[in-house]
CSV table of C-alpha atoms and ligand atoms in Angstrom, one decimal:
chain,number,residue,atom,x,y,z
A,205,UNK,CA,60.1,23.6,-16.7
A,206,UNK,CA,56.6,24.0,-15.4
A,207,UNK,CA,55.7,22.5,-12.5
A,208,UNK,CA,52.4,20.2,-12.5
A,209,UNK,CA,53.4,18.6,-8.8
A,210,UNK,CA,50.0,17.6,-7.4
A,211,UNK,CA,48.1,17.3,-10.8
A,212,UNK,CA,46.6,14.1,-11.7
A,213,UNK,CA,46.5,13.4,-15.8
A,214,UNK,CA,44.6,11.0,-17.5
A,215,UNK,CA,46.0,11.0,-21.4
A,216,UNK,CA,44.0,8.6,-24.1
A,217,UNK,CA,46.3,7.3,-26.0
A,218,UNK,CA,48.9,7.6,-23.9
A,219,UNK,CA,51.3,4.8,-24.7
A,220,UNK,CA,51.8,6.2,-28.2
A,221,UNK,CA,53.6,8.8,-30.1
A,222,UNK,CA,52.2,11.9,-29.2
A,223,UNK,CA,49.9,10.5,-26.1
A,224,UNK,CA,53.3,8.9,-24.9
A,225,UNK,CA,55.6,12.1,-25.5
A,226,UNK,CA,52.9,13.6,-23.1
A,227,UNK,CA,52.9,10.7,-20.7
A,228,UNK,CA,56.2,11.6,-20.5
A,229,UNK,CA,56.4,15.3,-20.4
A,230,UNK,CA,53.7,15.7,-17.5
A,231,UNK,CA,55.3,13.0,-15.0
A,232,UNK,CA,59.0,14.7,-15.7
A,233,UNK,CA,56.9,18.0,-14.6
A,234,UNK,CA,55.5,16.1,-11.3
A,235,UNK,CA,51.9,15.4,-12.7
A,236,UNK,CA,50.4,11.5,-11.8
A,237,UNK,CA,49.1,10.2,-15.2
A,238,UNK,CA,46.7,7.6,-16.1
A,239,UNK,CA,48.2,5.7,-19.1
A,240,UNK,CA,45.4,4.8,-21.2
A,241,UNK,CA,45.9,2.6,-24.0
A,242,UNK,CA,43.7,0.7,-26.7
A,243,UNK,CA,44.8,-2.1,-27.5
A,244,UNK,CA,49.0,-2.6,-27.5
A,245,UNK,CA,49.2,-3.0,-23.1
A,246,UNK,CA,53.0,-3.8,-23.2
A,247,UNK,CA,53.8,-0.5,-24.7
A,248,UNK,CA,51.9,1.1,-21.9
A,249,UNK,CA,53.0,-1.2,-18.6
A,250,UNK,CA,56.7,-0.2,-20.1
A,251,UNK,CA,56.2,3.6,-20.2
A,252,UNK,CA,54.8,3.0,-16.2
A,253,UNK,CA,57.9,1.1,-15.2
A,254,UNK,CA,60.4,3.9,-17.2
A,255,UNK,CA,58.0,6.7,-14.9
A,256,UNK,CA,57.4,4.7,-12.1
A,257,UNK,CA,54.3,3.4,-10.2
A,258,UNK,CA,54.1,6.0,-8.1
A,259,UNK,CA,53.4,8.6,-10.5
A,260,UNK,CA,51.8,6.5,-13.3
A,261,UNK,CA,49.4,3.5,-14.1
A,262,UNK,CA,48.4,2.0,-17.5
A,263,UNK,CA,44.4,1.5,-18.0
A,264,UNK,CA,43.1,0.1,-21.2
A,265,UNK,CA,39.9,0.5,-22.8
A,266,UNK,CA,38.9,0.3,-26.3
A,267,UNK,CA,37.5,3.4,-27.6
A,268,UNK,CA,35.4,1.7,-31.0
A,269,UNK,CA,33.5,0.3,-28.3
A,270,UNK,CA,30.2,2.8,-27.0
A,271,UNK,CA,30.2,3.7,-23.5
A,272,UNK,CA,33.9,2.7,-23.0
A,273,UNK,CA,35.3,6.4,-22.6
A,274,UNK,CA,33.0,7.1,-19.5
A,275,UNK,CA,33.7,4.1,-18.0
A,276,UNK,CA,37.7,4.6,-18.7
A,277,UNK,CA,37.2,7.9,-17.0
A,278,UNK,CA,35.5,6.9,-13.8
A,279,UNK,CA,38.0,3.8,-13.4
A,280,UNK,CA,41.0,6.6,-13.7
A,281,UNK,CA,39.4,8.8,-11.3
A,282,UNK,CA,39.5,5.5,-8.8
A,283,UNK,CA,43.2,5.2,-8.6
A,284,UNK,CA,44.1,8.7,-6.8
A,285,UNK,CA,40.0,9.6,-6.1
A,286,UNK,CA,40.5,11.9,-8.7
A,287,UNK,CA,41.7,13.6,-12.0
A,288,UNK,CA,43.0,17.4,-12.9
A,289,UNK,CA,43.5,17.1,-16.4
A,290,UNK,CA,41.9,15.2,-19.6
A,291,UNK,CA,43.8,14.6,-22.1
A,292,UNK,CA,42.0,13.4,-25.1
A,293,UNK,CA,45.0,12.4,-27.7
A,294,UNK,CA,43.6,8.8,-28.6
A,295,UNK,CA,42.2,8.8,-32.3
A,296,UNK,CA,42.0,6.9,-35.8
A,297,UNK,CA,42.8,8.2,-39.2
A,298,UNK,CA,41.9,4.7,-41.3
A,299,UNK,CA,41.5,6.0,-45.2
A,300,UNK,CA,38.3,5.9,-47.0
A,301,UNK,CA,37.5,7.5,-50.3
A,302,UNK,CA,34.3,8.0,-52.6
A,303,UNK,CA,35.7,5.3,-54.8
A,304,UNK,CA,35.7,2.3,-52.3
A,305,UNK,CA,32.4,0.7,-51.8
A,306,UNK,CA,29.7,2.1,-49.4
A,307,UNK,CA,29.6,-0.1,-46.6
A,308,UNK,CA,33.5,-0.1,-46.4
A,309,UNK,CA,32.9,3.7,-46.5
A,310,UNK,CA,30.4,3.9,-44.0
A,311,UNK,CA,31.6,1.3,-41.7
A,312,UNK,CA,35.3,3.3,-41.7
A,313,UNK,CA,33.2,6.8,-41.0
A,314,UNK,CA,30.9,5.3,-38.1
A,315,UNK,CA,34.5,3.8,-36.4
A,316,UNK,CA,36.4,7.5,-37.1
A,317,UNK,CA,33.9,9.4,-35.5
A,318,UNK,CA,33.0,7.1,-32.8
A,319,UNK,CA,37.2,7.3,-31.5
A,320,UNK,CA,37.2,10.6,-32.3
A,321,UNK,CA,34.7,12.7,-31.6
A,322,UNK,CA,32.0,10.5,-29.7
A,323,UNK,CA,34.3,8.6,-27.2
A,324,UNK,CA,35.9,12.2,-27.1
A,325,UNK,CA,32.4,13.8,-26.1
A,326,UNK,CA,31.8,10.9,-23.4
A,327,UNK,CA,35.1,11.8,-21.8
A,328,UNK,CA,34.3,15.1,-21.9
A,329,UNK,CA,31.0,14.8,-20.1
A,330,UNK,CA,32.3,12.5,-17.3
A,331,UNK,CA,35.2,15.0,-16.5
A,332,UNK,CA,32.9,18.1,-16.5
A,333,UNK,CA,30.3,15.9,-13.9
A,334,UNK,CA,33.8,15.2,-12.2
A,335,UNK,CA,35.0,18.9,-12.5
A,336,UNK,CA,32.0,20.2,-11.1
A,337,UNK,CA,32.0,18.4,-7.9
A,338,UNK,CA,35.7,19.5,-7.4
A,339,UNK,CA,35.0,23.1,-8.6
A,340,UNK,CA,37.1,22.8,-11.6
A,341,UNK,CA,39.3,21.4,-14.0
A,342,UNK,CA,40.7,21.1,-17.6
A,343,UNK,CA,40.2,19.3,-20.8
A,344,UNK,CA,42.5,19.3,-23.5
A,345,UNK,CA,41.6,17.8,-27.1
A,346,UNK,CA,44.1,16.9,-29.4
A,347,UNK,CA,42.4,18.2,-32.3
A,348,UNK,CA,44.2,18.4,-36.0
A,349,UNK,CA,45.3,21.3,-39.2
A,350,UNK,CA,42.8,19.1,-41.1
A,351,UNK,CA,40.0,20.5,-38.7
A,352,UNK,CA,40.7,23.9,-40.7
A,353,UNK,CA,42.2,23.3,-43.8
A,354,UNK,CA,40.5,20.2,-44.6
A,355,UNK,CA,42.3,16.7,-45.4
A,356,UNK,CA,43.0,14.0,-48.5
A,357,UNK,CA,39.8,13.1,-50.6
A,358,UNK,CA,40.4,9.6,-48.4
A,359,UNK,CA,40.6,11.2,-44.9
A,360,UNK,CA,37.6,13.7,-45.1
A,361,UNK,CA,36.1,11.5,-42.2
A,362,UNK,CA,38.9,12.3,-40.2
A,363,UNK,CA,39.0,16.6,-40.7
A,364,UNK,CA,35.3,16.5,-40.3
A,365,UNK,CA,35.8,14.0,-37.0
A,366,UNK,CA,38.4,16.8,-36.0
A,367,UNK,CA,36.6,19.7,-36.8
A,368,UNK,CA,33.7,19.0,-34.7
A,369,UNK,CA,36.5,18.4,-31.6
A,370,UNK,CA,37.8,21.8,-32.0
A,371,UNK,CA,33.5,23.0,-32.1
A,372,UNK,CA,33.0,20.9,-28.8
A,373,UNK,CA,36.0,22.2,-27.4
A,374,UNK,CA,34.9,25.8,-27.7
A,375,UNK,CA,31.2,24.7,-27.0
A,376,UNK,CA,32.5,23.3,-23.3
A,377,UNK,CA,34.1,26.4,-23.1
A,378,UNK,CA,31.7,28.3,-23.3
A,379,UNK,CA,29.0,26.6,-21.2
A,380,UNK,CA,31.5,25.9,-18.3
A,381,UNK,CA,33.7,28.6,-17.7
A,382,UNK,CA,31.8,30.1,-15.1
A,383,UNK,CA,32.1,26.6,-13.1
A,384,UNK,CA,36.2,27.0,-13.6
A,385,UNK,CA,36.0,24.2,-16.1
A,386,UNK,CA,38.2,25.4,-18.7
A,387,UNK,CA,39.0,23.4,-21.9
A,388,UNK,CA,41.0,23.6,-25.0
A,389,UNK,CA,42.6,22.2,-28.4
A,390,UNK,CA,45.8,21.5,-29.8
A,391,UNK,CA,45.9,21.5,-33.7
A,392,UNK,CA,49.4,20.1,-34.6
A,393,UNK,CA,50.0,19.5,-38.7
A,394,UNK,CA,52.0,16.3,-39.4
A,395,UNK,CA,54.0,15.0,-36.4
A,396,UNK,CA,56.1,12.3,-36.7
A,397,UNK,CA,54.6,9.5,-35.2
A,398,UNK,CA,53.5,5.8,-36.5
A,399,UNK,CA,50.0,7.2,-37.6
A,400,UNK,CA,51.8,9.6,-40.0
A,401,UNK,CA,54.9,7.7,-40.7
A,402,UNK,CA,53.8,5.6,-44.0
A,403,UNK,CA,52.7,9.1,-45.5
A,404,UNK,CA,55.5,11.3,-44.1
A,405,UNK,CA,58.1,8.3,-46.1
A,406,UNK,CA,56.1,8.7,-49.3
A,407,UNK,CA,55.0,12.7,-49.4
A,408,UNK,CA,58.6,13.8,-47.9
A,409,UNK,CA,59.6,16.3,-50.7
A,410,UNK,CA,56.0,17.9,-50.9
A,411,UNK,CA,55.5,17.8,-47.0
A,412,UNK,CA,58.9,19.9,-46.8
A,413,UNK,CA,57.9,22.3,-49.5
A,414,UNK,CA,54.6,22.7,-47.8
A,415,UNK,CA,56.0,23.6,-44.0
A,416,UNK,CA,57.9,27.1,-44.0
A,417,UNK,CA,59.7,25.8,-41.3
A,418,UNK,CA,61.1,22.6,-43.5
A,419,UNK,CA,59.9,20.1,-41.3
A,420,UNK,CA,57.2,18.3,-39.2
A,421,UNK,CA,56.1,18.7,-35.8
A,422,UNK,CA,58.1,16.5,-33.3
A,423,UNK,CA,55.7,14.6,-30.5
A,424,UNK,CA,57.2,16.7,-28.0
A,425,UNK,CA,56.6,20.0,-29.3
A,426,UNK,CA,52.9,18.7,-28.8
A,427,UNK,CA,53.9,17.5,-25.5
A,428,UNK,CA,55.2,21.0,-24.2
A,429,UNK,CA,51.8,22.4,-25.5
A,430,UNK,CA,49.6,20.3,-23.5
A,431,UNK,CA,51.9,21.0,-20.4
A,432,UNK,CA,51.3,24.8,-20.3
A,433,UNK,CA,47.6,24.3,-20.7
A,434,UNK,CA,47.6,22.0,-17.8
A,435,UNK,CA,49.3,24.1,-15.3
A,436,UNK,CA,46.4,26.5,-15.8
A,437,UNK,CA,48.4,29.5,-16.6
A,438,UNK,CA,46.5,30.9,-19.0
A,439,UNK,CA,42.9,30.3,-17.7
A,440,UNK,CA,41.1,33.1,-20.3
A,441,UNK,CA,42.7,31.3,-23.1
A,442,UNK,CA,39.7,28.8,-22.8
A,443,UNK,CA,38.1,27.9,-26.1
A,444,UNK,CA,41.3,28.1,-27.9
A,445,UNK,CA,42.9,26.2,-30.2
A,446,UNK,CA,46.4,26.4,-30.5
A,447,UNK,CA,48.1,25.7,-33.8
A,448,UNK,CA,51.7,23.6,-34.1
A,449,UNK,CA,52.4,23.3,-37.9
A,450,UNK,CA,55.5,25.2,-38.7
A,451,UNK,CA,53.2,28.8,-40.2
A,452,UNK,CA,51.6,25.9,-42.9
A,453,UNK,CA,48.1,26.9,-41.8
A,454,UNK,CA,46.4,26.7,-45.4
B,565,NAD,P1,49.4,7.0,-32.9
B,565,NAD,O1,48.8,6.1,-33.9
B,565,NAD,O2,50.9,6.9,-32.6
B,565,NAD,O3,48.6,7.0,-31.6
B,565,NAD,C1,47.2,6.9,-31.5
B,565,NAD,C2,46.8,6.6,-30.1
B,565,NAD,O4,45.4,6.4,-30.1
B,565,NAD,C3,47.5,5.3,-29.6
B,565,NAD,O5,48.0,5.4,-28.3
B,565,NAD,C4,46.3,4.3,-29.6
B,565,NAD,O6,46.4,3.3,-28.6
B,565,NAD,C5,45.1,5.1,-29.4
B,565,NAD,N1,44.0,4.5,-30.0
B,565,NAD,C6,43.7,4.3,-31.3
B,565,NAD,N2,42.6,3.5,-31.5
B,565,NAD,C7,42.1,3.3,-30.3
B,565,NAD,C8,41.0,2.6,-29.8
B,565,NAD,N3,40.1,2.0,-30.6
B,565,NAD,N4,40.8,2.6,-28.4
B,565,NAD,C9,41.6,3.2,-27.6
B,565,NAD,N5,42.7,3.9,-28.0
B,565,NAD,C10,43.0,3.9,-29.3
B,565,NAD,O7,49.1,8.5,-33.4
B,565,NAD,P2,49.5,10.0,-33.0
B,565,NAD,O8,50.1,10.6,-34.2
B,565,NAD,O9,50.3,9.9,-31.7
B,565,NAD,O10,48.1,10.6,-32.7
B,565,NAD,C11,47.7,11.1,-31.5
B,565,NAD,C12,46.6,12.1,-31.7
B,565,NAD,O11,47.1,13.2,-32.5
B,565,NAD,C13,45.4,11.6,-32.5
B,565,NAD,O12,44.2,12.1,-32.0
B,565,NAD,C14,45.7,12.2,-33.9
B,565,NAD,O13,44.5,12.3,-34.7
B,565,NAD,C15,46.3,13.5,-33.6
B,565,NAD,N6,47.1,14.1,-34.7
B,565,NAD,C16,48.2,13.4,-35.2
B,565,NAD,C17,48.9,14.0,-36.2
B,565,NAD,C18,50.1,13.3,-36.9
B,565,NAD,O14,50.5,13.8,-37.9
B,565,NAD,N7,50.6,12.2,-36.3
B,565,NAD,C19,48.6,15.3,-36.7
B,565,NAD,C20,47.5,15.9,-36.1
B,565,NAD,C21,46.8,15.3,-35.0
């Protein structure tokens, strides 16, 4: 088990399938996390009670809204005067296709990329301001496959939304490392979570087929991945985006 004593963790998301998995993971590894969750606040006040207040507190903020990531971030930084680790796991995956009308499209694109990529970016910038005055730190995006191998003719808002995570990820990357602000993504392929549940009950014979490894990725798998890039052990790995799919890249 790796040890994150000392770290404090804010995780988007955090109340949910793969955001809770890695509520979860970090506190049982001795990090303090920052619960943050959109909209369901019982879910999240649970998972603090199951951790304890000590080493976890729930914060909501709803990310459709503009300017609510930076402000999330700044109120997390106020409960231990500071924060480690970002970990930006909160995101949408609503389905849109050419065939529904174009405001219904365009509405469902504006709301996609504003959870995940521009509340993403906002986060990102308040932790590298943050970062910098505490000479370093680490951001971790919860990216997707579909940023690589594309997605469903009704979820092409959603690979491009994840695409340009994994290009800001490696963009950050690049133009902090010499501060020691290192940042990375996680590109899992279907995990079994409520997001992917409806389509994991009706695809499950041609998901199986599709995954070498005959079956999806469980939350904690994800979990485990974001732990090792928190405890900063592999600091040159920055800009990376590590894969969890079972070898179905394409
Ligand atoms: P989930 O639906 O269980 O959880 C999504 C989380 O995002 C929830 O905690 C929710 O509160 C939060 N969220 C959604 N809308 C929000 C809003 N408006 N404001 C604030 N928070 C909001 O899904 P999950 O599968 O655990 O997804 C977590 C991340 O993993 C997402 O970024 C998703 O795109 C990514 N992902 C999921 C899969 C999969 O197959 N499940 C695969 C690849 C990547």
């Amino acid at each position: 088990m790796l040890n994150l004593t000392g770290k404090v963790v804010l995780v988007t998301g955090g109340s949910r399938g793969i955001g809770e998995a890695t509520s979860r993971t970090l506190t049982a590894a001795g990090a303090k996390v920052i619960v943050h969750y959109g909209h369901s606040a019982d879910e999240a006040h649970r998972i603090v009670q199951d951790i304890g207040r000590e080493q976890a507190t729930a914060l909501g903020a709803d990310l459709t809204q503009a300017g609510a990531g930076a402000a999330l971030f700044r109120e997390a930084v106020a409960w231990q005067g500071r924060v480690d680790v970002l970990v930006n796991n909160a995101g949408i995956a609503p389905s849109v296709s050419v065939d529904d009308p174009l405001d219904e499209w365009s509405i469902t694109w504006a709301r996609t990329l504003q959870v995940n990529l521009m509340a993403v970016a906002d986060l990102c910038r308040e932790a590298i301001l943050h970062f910098r005055t505490r000479q370093g730190g680490i951001l971790i995006n919860i990216a997707s496959r579909a940023a690589f191998r594309g997605d469903n003719p009704d979820a092409m808002h959603y690979a491009a939304s994840k695409g340009a995570v994994v290009a800001l990820t490696r963009s950050i990357a690049r133009g902090y490392a010499h501060e020691n602000i290192l940042s990375y993504a996680v590109a899992p392929g279907w995990v079994r979570t409520d997001m992917a549940a409806a389509y994991l009950r009706e695809h499950a014979a041609e998901i199986a087929r599709d995954i070498p490894m005959g079956d999806v990725v469980p939350p904690e798998e994800v979990a485990n991945t974001v732990a090792f890039l928190a405890s900063g052990l592999a600091r040159h790995m920055t800009g990376a985006t590590l894969d969890l799919n079972g070898a179905s890249y394409t």
